[in-house]
mmCIF file of C-alpha atoms in Angstrom:
data_model
loop_
_atom_site.group_PDB
_atom_site.id
_atom_site.type_symbol
_atom_site.label_atom_id
_atom_site.label_comp_id
_atom_site.label_asym_id
_atom_site.label_seq_id
_atom_site.Cartn_x
_atom_site.Cartn_y
_atom_site.Cartn_z
ATOM 1 C CA MET A 1 -0.054 -0.042 0.069
ATOM 2 C CA THR A 2 1.430 3.208 -1.044
ATOM 3 C CA GLU A 3 1.719 5.611 1.790
ATOM 4 C CA SER A 4 2.630 9.309 2.348
ATOM 5 C CA PHE A 5 3.835 11.293 5.208
ATOM 6 C CA ARG A 6 1.292 13.528 6.626
ATOM 7 C CA ARG A 7 2.305 17.260 8.207
ATOM 8 C CA SER A 8 1.070 16.291 11.424
ATOM 9 C CA GLY A 9 3.381 12.998 11.319
ATOM 10 C CA GLU A 10 0.705 10.552 10.894
ATOM 11 C CA TYR A 11 0.090 7.732 8.158
ATOM 12 C CA ASP A 12 -3.018 7.431 6.211
ATOM 13 C CA ASN A 13 -3.748 6.084 2.842
ATOM 14 C CA GLU A 14 -2.677 7.474 -0.306
ATOM 15 C CA TYR A 15 -6.268 8.877 -0.745
ATOM 16 C CA THR A 16 -9.083 9.683 1.699
ATOM 17 C CA THR A 17 -12.775 7.795 1.646
ATOM 18 C CA PRO A 18 -15.106 9.674 -0.549
ATOM 19 C CA HIS A 19 -17.673 12.277 0.905
ATOM 20 C CA GLN A 20 -21.019 13.878 -1.063
ATOM 21 C CA GLY A 21 -21.961 17.079 -1.064
ATOM 22 C CA ALA A 22 -20.801 20.437 -1.024
ATOM 23 C CA GLY A 23 -16.981 21.112 0.607
ATOM 24 C CA GLN A 24 -16.574 17.217 0.605
ATOM 25 C CA HIS A 25 -13.437 15.596 -1.221
ATOM 26 C CA ALA A 26 -13.787 13.690 -4.579
ATOM 27 C CA SER A 27 -13.896 10.161 -4.195
ATOM 28 C CA SER A 28 -10.477 9.022 -6.407
ATOM 29 C CA PRO A 29 -8.340 11.166 -8.831
ATOM 30 C CA ALA A 30 -10.650 9.716 -11.397
ATOM 31 C CA GLY A 31 -13.558 10.308 -9.910
ATOM 32 C CA PRO A 32 -16.410 12.349 -11.486
ATOM 33 C CA GLN A 33 -16.467 16.021 -11.111
ATOM 34 C CA PRO A 34 -18.097 18.328 -8.464
ATOM 35 C CA ALA A 35 -21.597 19.484 -9.253
ATOM 36 C CA ALA A 36 -22.330 23.071 -9.284
ATOM 37 C CA GLY A 37 -21.389 24.869 -6.162
ATOM 38 C CA GLN A 38 -19.027 22.078 -5.266
ATOM 39 C CA HIS A 39 -15.252 22.127 -5.299
ATOM 40 C CA ALA A 40 -12.668 19.098 -5.550
ATOM 41 C CA ALA A 41 -10.311 18.782 -2.219
ATOM 42 C CA SER A 42 -6.695 18.725 -3.045
ATOM 43 C CA PRO A 43 -4.997 15.711 -2.166
ATOM 44 C CA VAL A 44 -3.634 14.798 0.998
ATOM 45 C CA ASP A 45 -0.125 15.334 0.195
ATOM 46 C CA PRO A 46 0.298 18.815 -1.565
ATOM 47 C CA GLU A 47 3.263 17.313 -3.361
ATOM 48 C CA TRP A 48 1.080 15.056 -5.846
ATOM 49 C CA PRO A 49 -0.351 16.934 -8.889
ATOM 50 C CA PRO A 50 -3.807 17.222 -9.809
ATOM 51 C CA PRO A 51 -5.454 14.220 -11.642
ATOM 52 C CA PRO A 52 -4.812 13.584 -15.307
ATOM 53 C CA ALA A 53 -8.152 14.034 -16.117
ATOM 54 C CA TYR A 54 -8.205 17.516 -14.929
ATOM 55 C CA GLN A 55 -6.772 20.698 -16.986
ATOM 56 C CA PRO A 56 -3.140 21.029 -15.694
ATOM 57 C CA SER A 57 -3.530 23.493 -12.267
ATOM 58 C CA PRO A 58 -0.802 26.288 -11.275
ATOM 59 C CA PRO A 59 2.335 25.504 -9.833
ATOM 60 C CA GLY A 60 1.927 23.889 -6.385
ATOM 61 C CA PRO A 61 2.820 25.665 -3.194
ATOM 62 C CA ALA A 62 7.011 26.616 -2.708
ATOM 63 C CA GLY A 63 8.779 23.970 -1.900
ATOM 64 C CA THR A 64 6.757 21.069 -4.283
ATOM 65 C CA SER A 65 8.479 18.498 -6.556
ATOM 66 C CA ASP A 66 8.607 17.553 -9.857
ATOM 67 C CA ALA A 67 5.525 16.703 -10.674
ATOM 68 C CA VAL A 68 4.607 13.101 -12.446
ATOM 69 C CA GLY A 69 2.125 12.377 -14.905
ATOM 70 C CA PRO A 70 1.847 14.166 -18.127
ATOM 71 C CA ALA A 71 2.679 17.732 -16.823
ATOM 72 C CA GLY A 72 5.602 16.019 -15.161
ATOM 73 C CA PRO A 73 7.529 15.206 -18.267
ATOM 74 C CA ALA A 74 6.643 18.605 -20.155
ATOM 75 C CA GLY A 75 7.968 20.541 -16.978
ATOM 76 C CA LEU A 76 11.230 18.824 -17.106
ATOM 77 C CA LEU A 77 12.056 19.522 -20.731
ATOM 78 C CA SER A 78 11.155 22.727 -20.765
ATOM 79 C CA GLU A 79 13.716 23.313 -17.937
ATOM 80 C CA PRO A 80 16.824 23.704 -20.465
ATOM 81 C CA VAL A 81 14.776 26.580 -22.053
ATOM 82 C CA ALA A 82 16.202 28.812 -19.023
ATOM 83 C CA HIS A 83 19.812 28.199 -19.631
ATOM 84 C CA PRO A 84 20.524 30.401 -22.449
ATOM 85 C CA ALA A 85 20.170 33.511 -20.268
ATOM 86 C CA PRO A 86 23.462 32.191 -17.839
ATOM 87 C CA ARG A 87 25.145 31.454 -21.180
ATOM 88 C CA ARG A 88 24.445 34.985 -22.293
ATOM 89 C CA ARG A 89 25.874 36.523 -19.458
ATOM 90 C CA ARG A 90 28.853 34.047 -19.379
ATOM 91 C CA ILE A 91 29.787 35.616 -22.937
ATOM 92 C CA ARG A 92 28.580 39.075 -21.861
ATOM 93 C CA GLY A 93 31.861 39.546 -19.956
ATOM 94 C CA PRO A 94 34.774 39.118 -22.457
ATOM 95 C CA VAL A 95 32.648 41.071 -24.898
ATOM 96 C CA ALA A 96 32.330 44.051 -22.367
ATOM 97 C CA LEU A 97 35.848 43.612 -21.414
ATOM 98 C CA ILE A 98 37.036 43.638 -24.831
ATOM 99 C CA ALA A 99 34.591 46.430 -25.820
ATOM 100 C CA ALA A 100 35.805 48.595 -22.656
ATOM 101 C CA VAL A 101 39.449 47.914 -24.006
ATOM 102 C CA ALA A 102 38.453 49.537 -27.356
ATOM 103 C CA ILE A 103 36.838 52.420 -25.951
ATOM 104 C CA VAL A 104 40.050 53.090 -23.806
ATOM 105 C CA ALA A 105 42.259 52.879 -26.962
ATOM 106 C CA ALA A 106 40.104 55.605 -28.849
ATOM 107 C CA ALA A 107 40.850 57.708 -25.835
ATOM 108 C CA ILE A 108 44.678 57.120 -25.561
ATOM 109 C CA GLY A 109 45.785 56.037 -28.673
ATOM 110 C CA GLY A 110 48.932 53.794 -29.563
ATOM 111 C CA ALA A 111 49.483 52.462 -26.075
ATOM 112 C CA SER A 112 46.262 50.601 -25.465
ATOM 113 C CA ALA A 113 46.212 49.376 -29.498
ATOM 114 C CA TYR A 114 49.063 47.372 -28.038
ATOM 115 C CA GLY A 115 46.990 46.352 -25.164
ATOM 116 C CA ILE A 116 44.520 45.220 -27.434
ATOM 117 C CA GLN A 117 47.016 43.117 -29.236
ATOM 118 C CA GLU A 118 47.931 41.717 -26.520
ATOM 119 C CA LEU A 119 44.480 40.797 -25.735
ATOM 120 C CA THR A 120 43.580 39.263 -28.826
ATOM 121 C CA GLY A 121 46.399 37.404 -29.455
ATOM 122 C CA SER A 122 47.276 39.443 -32.401
ATOM 123 C CA ASP A 123 50.549 40.414 -33.682
ATOM 124 C CA THR A 124 50.603 42.616 -36.609
ATOM 125 C CA VAL A 125 52.966 45.162 -35.572
ATOM 126 C CA ALA A 126 55.872 45.010 -38.382
ATOM 127 C CA SER A 127 59.626 44.194 -37.299
ATOM 128 C CA SER A 128 61.683 47.045 -37.607
ATOM 129 C CA SER A 129 64.576 48.662 -35.861
ATOM 130 C CA THR A 130 62.152 51.284 -34.616
ATOM 131 C CA SER A 131 58.978 51.148 -33.695
ATOM 132 C CA THR A 132 57.425 53.808 -35.799
ATOM 133 C CA ASN A 133 56.080 53.118 -39.154
ATOM 134 C CA VAL A 134 56.055 56.953 -40.891
ATOM 135 C CA VAL A 135 55.892 55.183 -44.270
ATOM 136 C CA PRO A 136 52.278 53.772 -45.400
ATOM 137 C CA SER A 137 52.005 50.511 -45.338
ATOM 138 C CA SER A 138 51.361 49.882 -49.115
ATOM 139 C CA ARG A 139 54.786 51.228 -49.497
ATOM 140 C CA GLN A 140 56.545 49.942 -46.524
ATOM 141 C CA GLY A 141 60.464 48.551 -47.093
ATOM 142 C CA THR A 142 60.548 50.490 -50.300
ATOM 143 C CA VAL A 143 63.290 53.385 -51.059
ATOM 144 C CA SER A 144 60.453 55.107 -53.030
ATOM 145 C CA GLY A 145 57.982 54.815 -50.250
ATOM 146 C CA VAL A 146 61.008 56.327 -47.616
ATOM 147 C CA ALA A 147 62.165 58.844 -50.414
ATOM 148 C CA LYS A 148 58.442 60.083 -50.736
ATOM 149 C CA ALA A 149 57.630 59.932 -46.656
ATOM 150 C CA VAL A 150 61.175 61.713 -45.403
ATOM 151 C CA SER A 151 62.240 64.295 -48.288
ATOM 152 C CA PRO A 152 59.883 67.316 -47.391
ATOM 153 C CA SER A 153 61.562 66.849 -43.863
ATOM 154 C CA ILE A 154 65.406 67.280 -45.496
ATOM 155 C CA VAL A 155 66.863 70.680 -46.364
ATOM 156 C CA GLU A 156 69.934 72.119 -48.148
ATOM 157 C CA ILE A 157 72.085 74.494 -46.243
ATOM 158 C CA SER A 158 74.476 76.987 -47.927
ATOM 159 C CA ALA A 159 76.941 78.611 -45.489
ATOM 160 C CA ASN A 160 78.606 81.895 -46.065
ATOM 161 C CA GLY A 161 81.717 83.033 -44.255
ATOM 162 C CA SER A 162 85.182 84.592 -44.082
ATOM 163 C CA ALA A 163 86.649 81.253 -45.082
ATOM 164 C CA GLY A 164 84.194 80.756 -48.370
ATOM 165 C CA ALA A 165 81.108 78.978 -48.734
ATOM 166 C CA SER A 166 80.074 75.803 -47.737
ATOM 167 C CA THR A 167 77.056 73.702 -48.975
ATOM 168 C CA GLY A 168 75.251 70.760 -46.672
ATOM 169 C CA SER A 169 72.102 69.289 -45.463
ATOM 170 C CA GLY A 170 69.962 69.723 -42.677
ATOM 171 C CA VAL A 171 67.039 67.430 -40.773
ATOM 172 C CA ILE A 172 63.774 69.538 -39.912
ATOM 173 C CA ILE A 173 62.792 68.331 -36.125
ATOM 174 C CA SER A 174 60.095 70.932 -35.385
ATOM 175 C CA GLY A 175 57.393 72.410 -37.320
ATOM 176 C CA ASP A 176 58.677 76.095 -36.771
ATOM 177 C CA GLY A 177 61.938 75.334 -38.513
ATOM 178 C CA GLU A 178 64.473 73.864 -35.769
ATOM 179 C CA ILE A 179 67.133 71.719 -37.906
ATOM 180 C CA ILE A 180 69.912 69.514 -36.889
ATOM 181 C CA THR A 181 73.374 69.469 -39.250
ATOM 182 C CA ASN A 182 76.670 68.995 -38.777
ATOM 183 C CA ASN A 183 78.942 71.778 -36.833
ATOM 184 C CA HIS A 184 81.308 71.752 -39.735
ATOM 185 C CA VAL A 185 78.629 72.715 -42.096
ATOM 186 C CA ILE A 186 77.835 76.022 -40.616
ATOM 187 C CA THR A 187 81.073 76.511 -38.515
ATOM 188 C CA GLY A 188 82.401 80.437 -39.522
ATOM 189 C CA ALA A 189 79.477 81.151 -41.212
ATOM 190 C CA SER A 190 78.281 84.647 -41.260
ATOM 191 C CA GLN A 191 75.130 84.136 -43.159
ATOM 192 C CA ILE A 192 72.873 80.490 -43.568
ATOM 193 C CA LYS A 193 70.025 79.920 -46.429
ATOM 194 C CA VAL A 194 68.093 77.066 -46.244
ATOM 195 C CA THR A 195 66.281 75.484 -48.814
ATOM 196 C CA THR A 196 63.290 73.632 -48.332
ATOM 197 C CA ALA A 197 62.281 70.671 -50.481
ATOM 198 C CA ASP A 198 59.624 72.583 -52.018
ATOM 199 C CA GLY A 199 61.698 75.172 -53.000
ATOM 200 C CA LYS A 200 61.224 78.143 -50.500
ATOM 201 C CA THR A 201 64.028 79.568 -49.121
ATOM 202 C CA TYR A 202 64.715 80.818 -45.564
ATOM 203 C CA SER A 203 67.280 82.840 -43.540
ATOM 204 C CA ALA A 204 68.355 80.946 -40.681
ATOM 205 C CA LYS A 205 70.273 81.227 -37.314
ATOM 206 C CA VAL A 206 72.480 79.137 -35.343
ATOM 207 C CA VAL A 207 70.925 77.832 -32.178
ATOM 208 C CA GLY A 208 73.487 75.976 -30.271
ATOM 209 C CA THR A 209 76.822 74.045 -31.215
ATOM 210 C CA ASP A 210 78.611 70.856 -30.359
ATOM 211 C CA PRO A 211 81.721 70.793 -31.951
ATOM 212 C CA ALA A 212 82.827 67.366 -30.238
ATOM 213 C CA LYS A 213 80.187 65.686 -31.475
ATOM 214 C CA ASP A 214 79.957 67.740 -34.813
ATOM 215 C CA LEU A 215 76.438 68.502 -33.890
ATOM 216 C CA ALA A 216 74.834 71.999 -34.463
ATOM 217 C CA LEU A 217 71.453 73.160 -34.109
ATOM 218 C CA ILE A 218 69.698 75.924 -36.268
ATOM 219 C CA LYS A 219 66.246 77.915 -36.494
ATOM 220 C CA LEU A 220 64.781 79.428 -39.395
ATOM 221 C CA ASP A 221 63.463 82.727 -39.686
ATOM 222 C CA ASN A 222 59.512 83.242 -39.695
ATOM 223 C CA ALA A 223 58.847 79.399 -40.308
ATOM 224 C CA SER A 224 56.024 77.076 -39.421
ATOM 225 C CA GLY A 225 54.025 74.096 -40.615
ATOM 226 C CA LEU A 226 57.281 72.654 -41.870
ATOM 227 C CA LYS A 227 57.088 68.541 -41.495
ATOM 228 C CA ALA A 228 59.180 67.570 -38.802
ATOM 229 C CA ALA A 229 61.185 64.153 -39.319
ATOM 230 C CA THR A 230 60.452 61.373 -37.054
ATOM 231 C CA LEU A 231 64.025 60.189 -34.978
ATOM 232 C CA GLY A 232 64.190 56.296 -34.637
ATOM 233 C CA ASP A 233 66.496 54.287 -32.159
ATOM 234 C CA SER A 234 69.995 53.997 -33.170
ATOM 235 C CA ASP A 235 70.438 51.473 -30.522
ATOM 236 C CA ARG A 236 67.979 48.648 -32.115
ATOM 237 C CA VAL A 237 70.158 49.174 -35.658
ATOM 238 C CA GLN A 238 72.030 46.061 -37.036
ATOM 239 C CA VAL A 239 74.414 45.270 -39.538
ATOM 240 C CA GLY A 240 72.752 44.604 -42.596
ATOM 241 C CA ASP A 241 69.438 46.871 -42.165
ATOM 242 C CA GLY A 242 68.657 48.561 -45.322
ATOM 243 C CA VAL A 243 68.978 52.281 -45.214
ATOM 244 C CA VAL A 244 68.436 55.220 -47.392
ATOM 245 C CA ALA A 245 70.334 58.370 -47.311
ATOM 246 C CA ILE A 246 68.395 61.933 -48.536
ATOM 247 C CA GLY A 247 70.682 65.095 -48.655
ATOM 248 C CA SER A 248 71.793 67.651 -51.165
ATOM 249 C CA PRO A 249 75.529 66.218 -52.824
ATOM 250 C CA GLU A 250 77.227 69.084 -54.930
ATOM 251 C CA GLY A 251 74.422 71.200 -54.375
ATOM 252 C CA LEU A 252 71.940 68.630 -56.035
ATOM 253 C CA THR A 253 68.943 69.212 -53.314
ATOM 254 C CA GLY A 254 66.891 66.166 -52.372
ATOM 255 C CA THR A 255 69.176 63.400 -53.616
ATOM 256 C CA VAL A 256 68.278 59.692 -52.405
ATOM 257 C CA THR A 257 70.501 56.812 -52.516
ATOM 258 C CA SER A 258 70.190 53.694 -50.294
ATOM 259 C CA GLY A 259 72.494 50.698 -49.255
ATOM 260 C CA ILE A 260 72.883 49.089 -45.875
ATOM 261 C CA VAL A 261 74.097 49.631 -42.438
ATOM 262 C CA SER A 262 77.816 48.305 -43.117
ATOM 263 C CA ALA A 263 79.413 48.033 -39.273
ATOM 264 C CA LEU A 264 78.374 49.814 -35.671
ATOM 265 C CA ASP A 265 80.414 51.848 -33.489
ATOM 266 C CA ARG A 266 83.254 53.017 -35.707
ATOM 267 C CA ASP A 267 85.530 55.617 -34.308
ATOM 268 C CA VAL A 268 85.475 58.332 -36.706
ATOM 269 C CA THR A 269 87.543 61.362 -35.853
ATOM 270 C CA VAL A 270 87.059 64.963 -37.817
ATOM 271 C CA SER A 271 87.933 68.625 -37.604
ATOM 272 C CA THR A 272 86.135 70.476 -35.084
ATOM 273 C CA GLY A 273 86.295 73.587 -37.379
ATOM 274 C CA GLU A 274 87.720 75.813 -34.640
ATOM 275 C CA GLY A 275 91.556 77.351 -35.225
ATOM 276 C CA GLN A 276 93.412 76.092 -37.949
ATOM 277 C CA GLN A 277 91.164 75.097 -41.025
ATOM 278 C CA PRO A 278 90.978 71.655 -42.444
ATOM 279 C CA GLN A 279 92.740 71.392 -45.359
ATOM 280 C CA ARG A 280 90.864 69.638 -48.075
ATOM 281 C CA SER A 281 92.050 67.311 -50.972
ATOM 282 C CA PRO A 282 90.724 67.862 -54.299
ATOM 283 C CA GLY A 283 88.077 65.915 -53.977
ATOM 284 C CA GLY A 284 86.246 68.315 -52.032
ATOM 285 C CA GLY A 285 84.885 65.847 -48.892
ATOM 286 C CA TRP A 286 85.234 67.078 -45.513
ATOM 287 C CA PRO A 287 88.181 65.676 -44.023
ATOM 288 C CA PHE A 288 87.970 62.731 -41.609
ATOM 289 C CA GLU A 289 90.346 60.146 -39.684
ATOM 290 C CA TYR A 290 89.555 56.337 -39.693
ATOM 291 C CA GLY A 291 91.786 53.548 -38.351
ATOM 292 C CA GLY A 292 94.709 55.968 -38.067
ATOM 293 C CA GLU A 293 94.354 56.788 -41.779
ATOM 294 C CA GLN A 294 93.485 60.425 -42.912
ATOM 295 C CA TYR A 295 90.751 60.658 -45.790
ATOM 296 C CA ASN A 296 89.739 63.715 -48.163
ATOM 297 C CA GLY A 297 92.898 65.609 -46.693
ATOM 298 C CA ASN A 298 94.526 66.665 -43.439
ATOM 299 C CA PRO A 299 91.443 67.389 -40.523
ATOM 300 C CA GLY A 300 93.644 70.099 -38.920
ATOM 301 C CA SER A 301 94.925 70.315 -35.300
ATOM 302 C CA SER A 302 91.602 70.727 -33.574
ATOM 303 C CA THR A 303 89.645 67.121 -34.009
ATOM 304 C CA THR A 304 86.868 65.253 -32.416
ATOM 305 C CA THR A 305 86.133 61.602 -32.574
ATOM 306 C CA TYR A 306 82.891 60.031 -32.008
ATOM 307 C CA LYS A 307 81.064 56.545 -32.619
ATOM 308 C CA ALA A 308 79.516 56.250 -36.206
ATOM 309 C CA LEU A 309 77.457 53.875 -38.065
ATOM 310 C CA GLN A 310 79.022 52.766 -41.451
ATOM 311 C CA THR A 311 77.002 52.560 -44.658
ATOM 312 C CA ASP A 312 77.699 51.882 -47.998
ATOM 313 C CA ALA A 313 74.653 53.937 -49.150
ATOM 314 C CA SER A 314 76.446 56.424 -51.756
ATOM 315 C CA LEU A 315 77.621 59.979 -49.875
ATOM 316 C CA ASN A 316 79.085 62.818 -51.608
ATOM 317 C CA PRO A 317 80.088 66.233 -50.325
ATOM 318 C CA GLY A 318 76.801 68.169 -49.268
ATOM 319 C CA ASN A 319 75.563 65.292 -47.780
ATOM 320 C CA SER A 320 76.866 65.978 -44.548
ATOM 321 C CA GLY A 321 73.897 66.815 -42.340
ATOM 322 C CA GLY A 322 71.520 64.903 -43.891
ATOM 323 C CA ALA A 323 69.577 61.749 -42.826
ATOM 324 C CA LEU A 324 70.458 58.192 -42.822
ATOM 325 C CA ILE A 325 67.080 56.520 -42.489
ATOM 326 C CA ASP A 326 65.812 53.148 -41.993
ATOM 327 C CA MET A 327 62.828 51.403 -44.049
ATOM 328 C CA ASN A 328 60.352 52.351 -41.873
ATOM 329 C CA GLY A 329 61.260 55.963 -42.629
ATOM 330 C CA ASN A 330 63.054 56.951 -38.635
ATOM 331 C CA ILE A 331 65.744 58.757 -38.868
ATOM 332 C CA ILE A 332 68.650 56.731 -37.533
ATOM 333 C CA GLY A 333 71.585 58.761 -37.961
ATOM 334 C CA ILE A 334 72.966 62.083 -39.060
ATOM 335 C CA ASN A 335 75.038 61.853 -42.277
ATOM 336 C CA SER A 336 78.610 63.503 -41.208
ATOM 337 C CA ALA A 337 81.597 61.724 -43.444
ATOM 338 C CA MET A 338 82.677 59.910 -46.544
ATOM 339 C CA TYR A 339 85.402 59.146 -48.603
ATOM 340 C CA SER A 340 86.124 60.891 -51.582
ATOM 341 C CA ALA A 341 88.829 58.920 -53.891
ATOM 342 C CA ALA A 342 91.229 61.795 -54.562
ATOM 343 C CA GLY A 343 93.140 62.698 -57.591
ATOM 344 C CA SER A 344 91.703 63.219 -61.253
ATOM 345 C CA ALA A 345 87.869 63.979 -62.025
ATOM 346 C CA SER A 346 87.711 60.160 -63.003
ATOM 347 C CA ASP A 347 87.935 59.434 -59.694
ATOM 348 C CA ALA A 348 85.316 61.296 -57.697
ATOM 349 C CA GLY A 349 82.362 59.776 -56.174
ATOM 350 C CA SER A 350 80.974 57.985 -53.401
ATOM 351 C CA VAL A 351 83.202 54.520 -53.016
ATOM 352 C CA GLY A 352 80.691 53.337 -50.359
ATOM 353 C CA LEU A 353 82.383 54.135 -47.544
ATOM 354 C CA GLY A 354 80.474 56.738 -45.656
ATOM 355 C CA PHE A 355 79.882 57.328 -41.826
ATOM 356 C CA ALA A 356 76.679 58.893 -39.801
ATOM 357 C CA ILE A 357 76.189 60.020 -35.996
ATOM 358 C CA PRO A 358 73.753 57.816 -34.484
ATOM 359 C CA ILE A 359 70.721 59.453 -33.769
ATOM 360 C CA ASN A 360 70.549 58.561 -30.035
ATOM 361 C CA THR A 361 73.444 60.745 -29.936
ATOM 362 C CA VAL A 362 71.592 63.613 -31.329
ATOM 363 C CA LYS A 363 68.359 63.205 -29.083
ATOM 364 C CA ALA A 364 70.945 63.169 -25.724
ATOM 365 C CA ASP A 365 72.212 66.067 -27.108
ATOM 366 C CA LEU A 366 69.130 68.328 -28.129
ATOM 367 C CA ALA A 367 68.823 69.906 -25.024
ATOM 368 C CA SER A 368 71.870 71.136 -24.861
ATOM 369 C CA LEU A 369 71.744 72.528 -28.194
ATOM 370 C CA ARG A 370 68.467 74.198 -27.344
ATOM 371 C CA ALA A 371 70.036 75.996 -24.577
ATOM 372 C CA GLY A 372 72.822 77.601 -26.739
ATOM 373 C CA GLY A 373 75.678 74.503 -26.259
ATOM 374 C CA ASP A 374 79.133 75.744 -26.907
ATOM 375 C CA LYS A 375 77.890 78.407 -28.959
#
């Protein structure tokens, strides 16, 4: 005999004895429906469902267990339908996180974009010696792409003084006309004229010099809106990296040549331009010493030595102060010395032996140059 546990703790038969009349219990689960004015009593145990012959009743009191019979399986089958909501909540977490990072990226720029790459596992940064891509992505790694992107930032410098005239190059580092060049390009000059890539000519004044590093900073008069070059990181340059040189050799403004970095940390000795003027060879290049040998003449008695990048990119007189550029368009050096074959005119020209002052040396010296340096 099936038994159920009553709330009073007593045991009884599964169903009560049938009674007649209003307010009385139905005789059995399958018994007749009560007459008008009558109602069927609930089963003794409220956990049991209404009889199958009746219309399904609303859910029972709180704490009741799953129903059996036709209504029961339907309830069980419907239970998984409630699961999508928790699943959606689980999905919304990462999506919300990435959306939040994207908003931060839009607010603070490139650094956060790197954070998104780290979160998503994406690695889209091009391998290079520096982290900035000045050249458009469709032209990266090409000499023409570098030339187009950087040429507007390279100028020709004409310096006139008591010792004569000289021609060199320079790199624009600010929109209002700050230009880095070699000290030997402007030393002793009483008048400086600068021609930009678009053909405009400006007068310039010396802001500061550092003869020990063969560097100088000049400033254009009444200039604005110029395109400043991007200064890279010469500490990350490696032998074999492709490079482009831009300058004004022999007054040929905006000349572009290319090659590789041939060596690092070469000890190059050049004239400081102070005291006795260096004696140039017929080839016309600025005199320098390397490995105990003199090139392009005698540097004179007042010299300075610095660590240089060596390149086989073609450099000629007039390239001094111009830019040595990596293949992403970053300035990695200031061209300062090159070997020109001495002798007859047939011997003139570059032989692939050039040197550049590392750009990190320039960046470390900028504050001093802006303050006047040794001027």
